[in-house]
């Protein structure tokens, strides 16, 4: 009485040829295939490590660049209300410097752009600004922070209410003024 030798039909994971395995854990038809597979596996692992290292390095680079205030072209489009092609033109003419991290990864210096574009920055709040009618004097108005303080509303709420109710406003110096009557009507009613 002895063990009958197992013969398990299998397909070699390396050469894809059918063979008879002696154990259920056998994966390859021969030492040659087992060896070859081990080497390829090792190669794949190394490649993966290499790739991970590159990614890591890249992430660091991005973090550093953000720290240095470099921004992407699309961020500049939003921040400065300038078209993509205008930005590329500025880069091409060497008016602003750019760093190219790869396809679609051009980074430009925000400070440089600020110096250049400060006169034409588009402020979302200014764009639809409805001027104060002449009848309102500065003393008839609140500044936005006064509104926010008086009615215990956060500035973004104040802003959206002003937008929603189409309240006239005027920017004088650093402050935006809104008529007290208009604001009181809305906030006291609420
Ligand atoms: Zn094989």
Coordinates of C-alpha atoms and ligand atoms in Angstrom, one line a residue:
X1 CA 0.0 0.0 0.0
X2 CA 1.4 3.3 -0.9
X3 CA 0.4 6.7 -2.0
X4 CA -0.6 6.8 -5.6
X5 CA 1.3 9.6 -7.2
X6 CA -1.0 12.5 -7.9
X7 CA -1.2 13.7 -11.4
X8 CA -3.1 16.9 -11.7
X9 CA -3.7 18.4 -15.1
X10 CA -2.7 22.0 -15.1
X11 CA -1.6 24.8 -17.4
X12 CA 1.8 26.3 -16.9
X13 CA 1.5 29.9 -15.7
X14 CA 4.6 30.8 -17.6
X15 CA 4.5 29.0 -21.0
X16 CA 0.7 28.3 -21.0
X17 CA 1.2 24.7 -21.9
X18 CA -0.7 21.9 -20.2
X19 CA 1.2 19.7 -17.9
X20 CA 0.7 17.2 -15.2
X21 CA 1.4 18.6 -11.8
X22 CA 2.6 16.5 -8.8
X23 CA 1.1 18.8 -6.2
X24 CA -1.8 21.1 -6.3
X25 CA 0.4 24.1 -5.6
X26 CA 2.6 23.5 -8.6
X27 CA 2.3 26.4 -11.0
X28 CA 4.9 25.7 -13.6
X29 CA 5.7 22.9 -16.0
X30 CA 9.5 23.0 -15.4
X31 CA 12.3 24.6 -13.4
X32 CA 13.0 26.7 -16.5
X33 CA 9.5 28.2 -16.5
X34 CA 9.5 28.7 -12.7
X35 CA 12.9 30.5 -12.9
X36 CA 11.7 32.6 -15.8
X37 CA 8.6 33.6 -14.0
X38 CA 10.5 34.5 -10.8
X39 CA 12.8 36.7 -12.8
X40 CA 9.9 38.4 -14.6
X41 CA 8.1 38.9 -11.3
X42 CA 11.2 40.5 -9.9
X43 CA 11.4 42.8 -12.9
X44 CA 7.8 43.8 -12.5
X45 CA 8.3 44.6 -8.8
X46 CA 11.4 46.7 -9.6
X47 CA 9.4 48.6 -12.2
X48 CA 6.6 49.3 -9.8
X49 CA 9.1 50.5 -7.2
X50 CA 10.7 52.8 -9.7
X51 CA 7.3 54.1 -10.7
X52 CA 6.3 54.8 -7.1
X53 CA 9.5 56.6 -6.6
X54 CA 8.9 58.8 -9.6
X55 CA 5.4 59.6 -8.3
X56 CA 6.7 60.4 -4.9
X57 CA 9.3 62.7 -6.3
X58 CA 6.7 64.3 -8.5
X59 CA 4.3 64.9 -5.5
X60 CA 7.2 66.6 -3.7
X61 CA 7.9 68.8 -6.6
X62 CA 4.3 69.9 -6.9
X63 CA 4.1 70.6 -3.2
X64 CA 7.3 72.7 -3.4
X65 CA 6.0 74.6 -6.4
X66 CA 2.7 75.4 -4.7
X67 CA 4.8 76.6 -1.8
X68 CA 6.6 78.9 -4.2
X69 CA 3.3 80.3 -5.4
X70 CA 3.4 78.8 -8.8
X71 CA 0.0 78.4 -10.3
X72 CA -1.4 76.6 -13.3
X73 CA -2.6 78.3 -16.4
X74 CA -6.3 77.5 -15.7
X75 CA -5.9 78.9 -12.2
X76 CA -4.5 82.1 -13.7
X77 CA -7.5 82.2 -16.0
X78 CA -9.8 82.2 -13.0
X79 CA -7.6 84.5 -10.8
X80 CA -6.9 87.1 -13.4
X81 CA -9.7 86.9 -15.8
X82 CA -7.3 86.4 -18.7
X83 CA -7.6 83.9 -21.5
X84 CA -5.4 80.8 -21.7
X85 CA -4.0 82.0 -25.0
X86 CA -3.0 85.3 -23.5
X87 CA -1.1 83.5 -20.8
X88 CA 0.7 81.4 -23.4
X89 CA 1.5 84.5 -25.3
X90 CA 3.0 86.1 -22.3
X91 CA 5.1 83.0 -21.7
X92 CA 6.2 82.8 -25.3
X93 CA 7.3 86.4 -25.3
X94 CA 9.2 85.8 -22.1
X95 CA 7.1 88.4 -20.2
X96 CA 6.4 85.9 -17.6
X97 CA 8.4 82.8 -16.8
X98 CA 7.0 79.4 -16.8
X99 CA 7.9 75.9 -15.5
X100 CA 6.8 73.0 -17.5
X101 CA 6.1 69.9 -15.5
X102 CA 4.8 68.0 -18.4
X103 CA 1.9 68.1 -20.8
X104 CA -0.7 70.5 -19.5
X105 CA 1.4 71.1 -16.4
X106 CA 2.7 74.5 -17.1
X107 CA 3.2 76.5 -14.0
X108 CA 3.5 80.2 -13.8
X109 CA 4.5 82.6 -11.0
X110 CA 1.5 84.2 -9.4
X111 CA 3.4 87.2 -8.0
X112 CA 4.8 87.9 -11.5
X113 CA 1.4 87.8 -12.9
X114 CA 0.1 90.0 -10.2
X115 CA 2.6 92.7 -11.0
X116 CA 1.7 92.5 -14.6
X117 CA -2.1 92.2 -14.4
X118 CA -3.1 94.1 -11.3
X119 CA -4.7 96.9 -13.2
X120 CA -7.0 94.5 -15.1
X121 CA -7.9 91.9 -12.4
X122 CA -11.5 91.1 -12.8
X123 CA -13.2 91.0 -9.4
X124 CA -16.4 89.0 -9.6
X125 CA -18.1 91.4 -7.2
X126 CA -17.2 94.4 -9.3
X127 CA -18.4 93.0 -12.6
X128 CA -22.1 93.2 -11.9
X129 CA -21.8 96.2 -9.6
X130 CA -24.8 98.4 -9.6
X131 CA -23.8 101.8 -8.7
X132 CA -25.3 103.7 -5.7
X133 CA -27.9 106.1 -6.8
X134 CA -26.8 109.6 -6.2
X135 CA -29.4 110.2 -3.4
X136 CA -27.3 108.0 -1.1
X137 CA -24.5 109.6 0.7
X138 CA -21.7 107.7 2.4
X139 CA -23.3 108.3 5.8
X140 CA -26.5 106.7 4.5
X141 CA -24.6 103.6 3.9
X142 CA -23.1 100.6 5.6
X143 CA -19.9 99.0 4.6
X144 CA -20.1 95.3 4.1
X145 CA -18.4 94.5 7.3
X146 CA -20.8 96.8 9.2
X147 CA -23.7 94.9 7.7
X148 CA -22.1 91.7 8.7
X149 CA -21.4 92.9 12.2
X150 CA -24.8 94.5 12.8
X151 CA -26.8 91.6 11.6
X152 CA -24.5 88.9 12.7
X153 CA -24.3 87.5 9.2
X154 CA -21.1 86.1 7.7
X155 CA -19.6 88.1 4.8
X156 CA -20.5 85.6 2.2
X157 CA -24.1 85.6 3.3
X158 CA -24.1 89.4 3.2
X159 CA -22.6 89.3 -0.3
X160 CA -25.1 86.8 -1.6
X161 CA -28.1 88.7 -0.2
X162 CA -26.8 91.9 -1.8
X163 CA -26.6 89.9 -5.1
X164 CA -29.9 88.3 -4.7
X165 CA -31.8 91.5 -3.9
X166 CA -29.9 93.5 -6.4
X167 CA -29.0 96.1 -3.8
X168 CA -26.9 98.9 -5.3
X169 CA -23.4 99.1 -4.0
X170 CA -20.4 101.2 -4.6
X171 CA -16.7 100.7 -4.0
X172 CA -15.1 103.7 -2.5
X173 CA -11.5 103.2 -1.6
X174 CA -11.1 99.9 0.2
X175 CA -14.8 99.6 1.2
X176 CA -18.0 98.6 -0.5
X177 CA -20.9 100.7 0.5
X178 CA -24.6 99.7 0.5
X179 CA -27.5 101.9 1.4
X180 CA -28.7 101.4 5.0
X181 CA -32.4 101.6 4.0
X182 CA -32.1 98.8 1.5
X183 CA -30.2 96.6 3.9
X184 CA -32.4 97.3 6.9
X185 CA -35.5 96.5 4.8
X186 CA -34.1 93.0 4.0
X187 CA -32.4 92.1 7.2
X188 CA -35.0 93.5 9.6
X189 CA -37.7 91.7 7.7
X190 CA -35.8 88.4 7.9
Ligands
LIG1 ZN1 6.1 26.0 -18.7

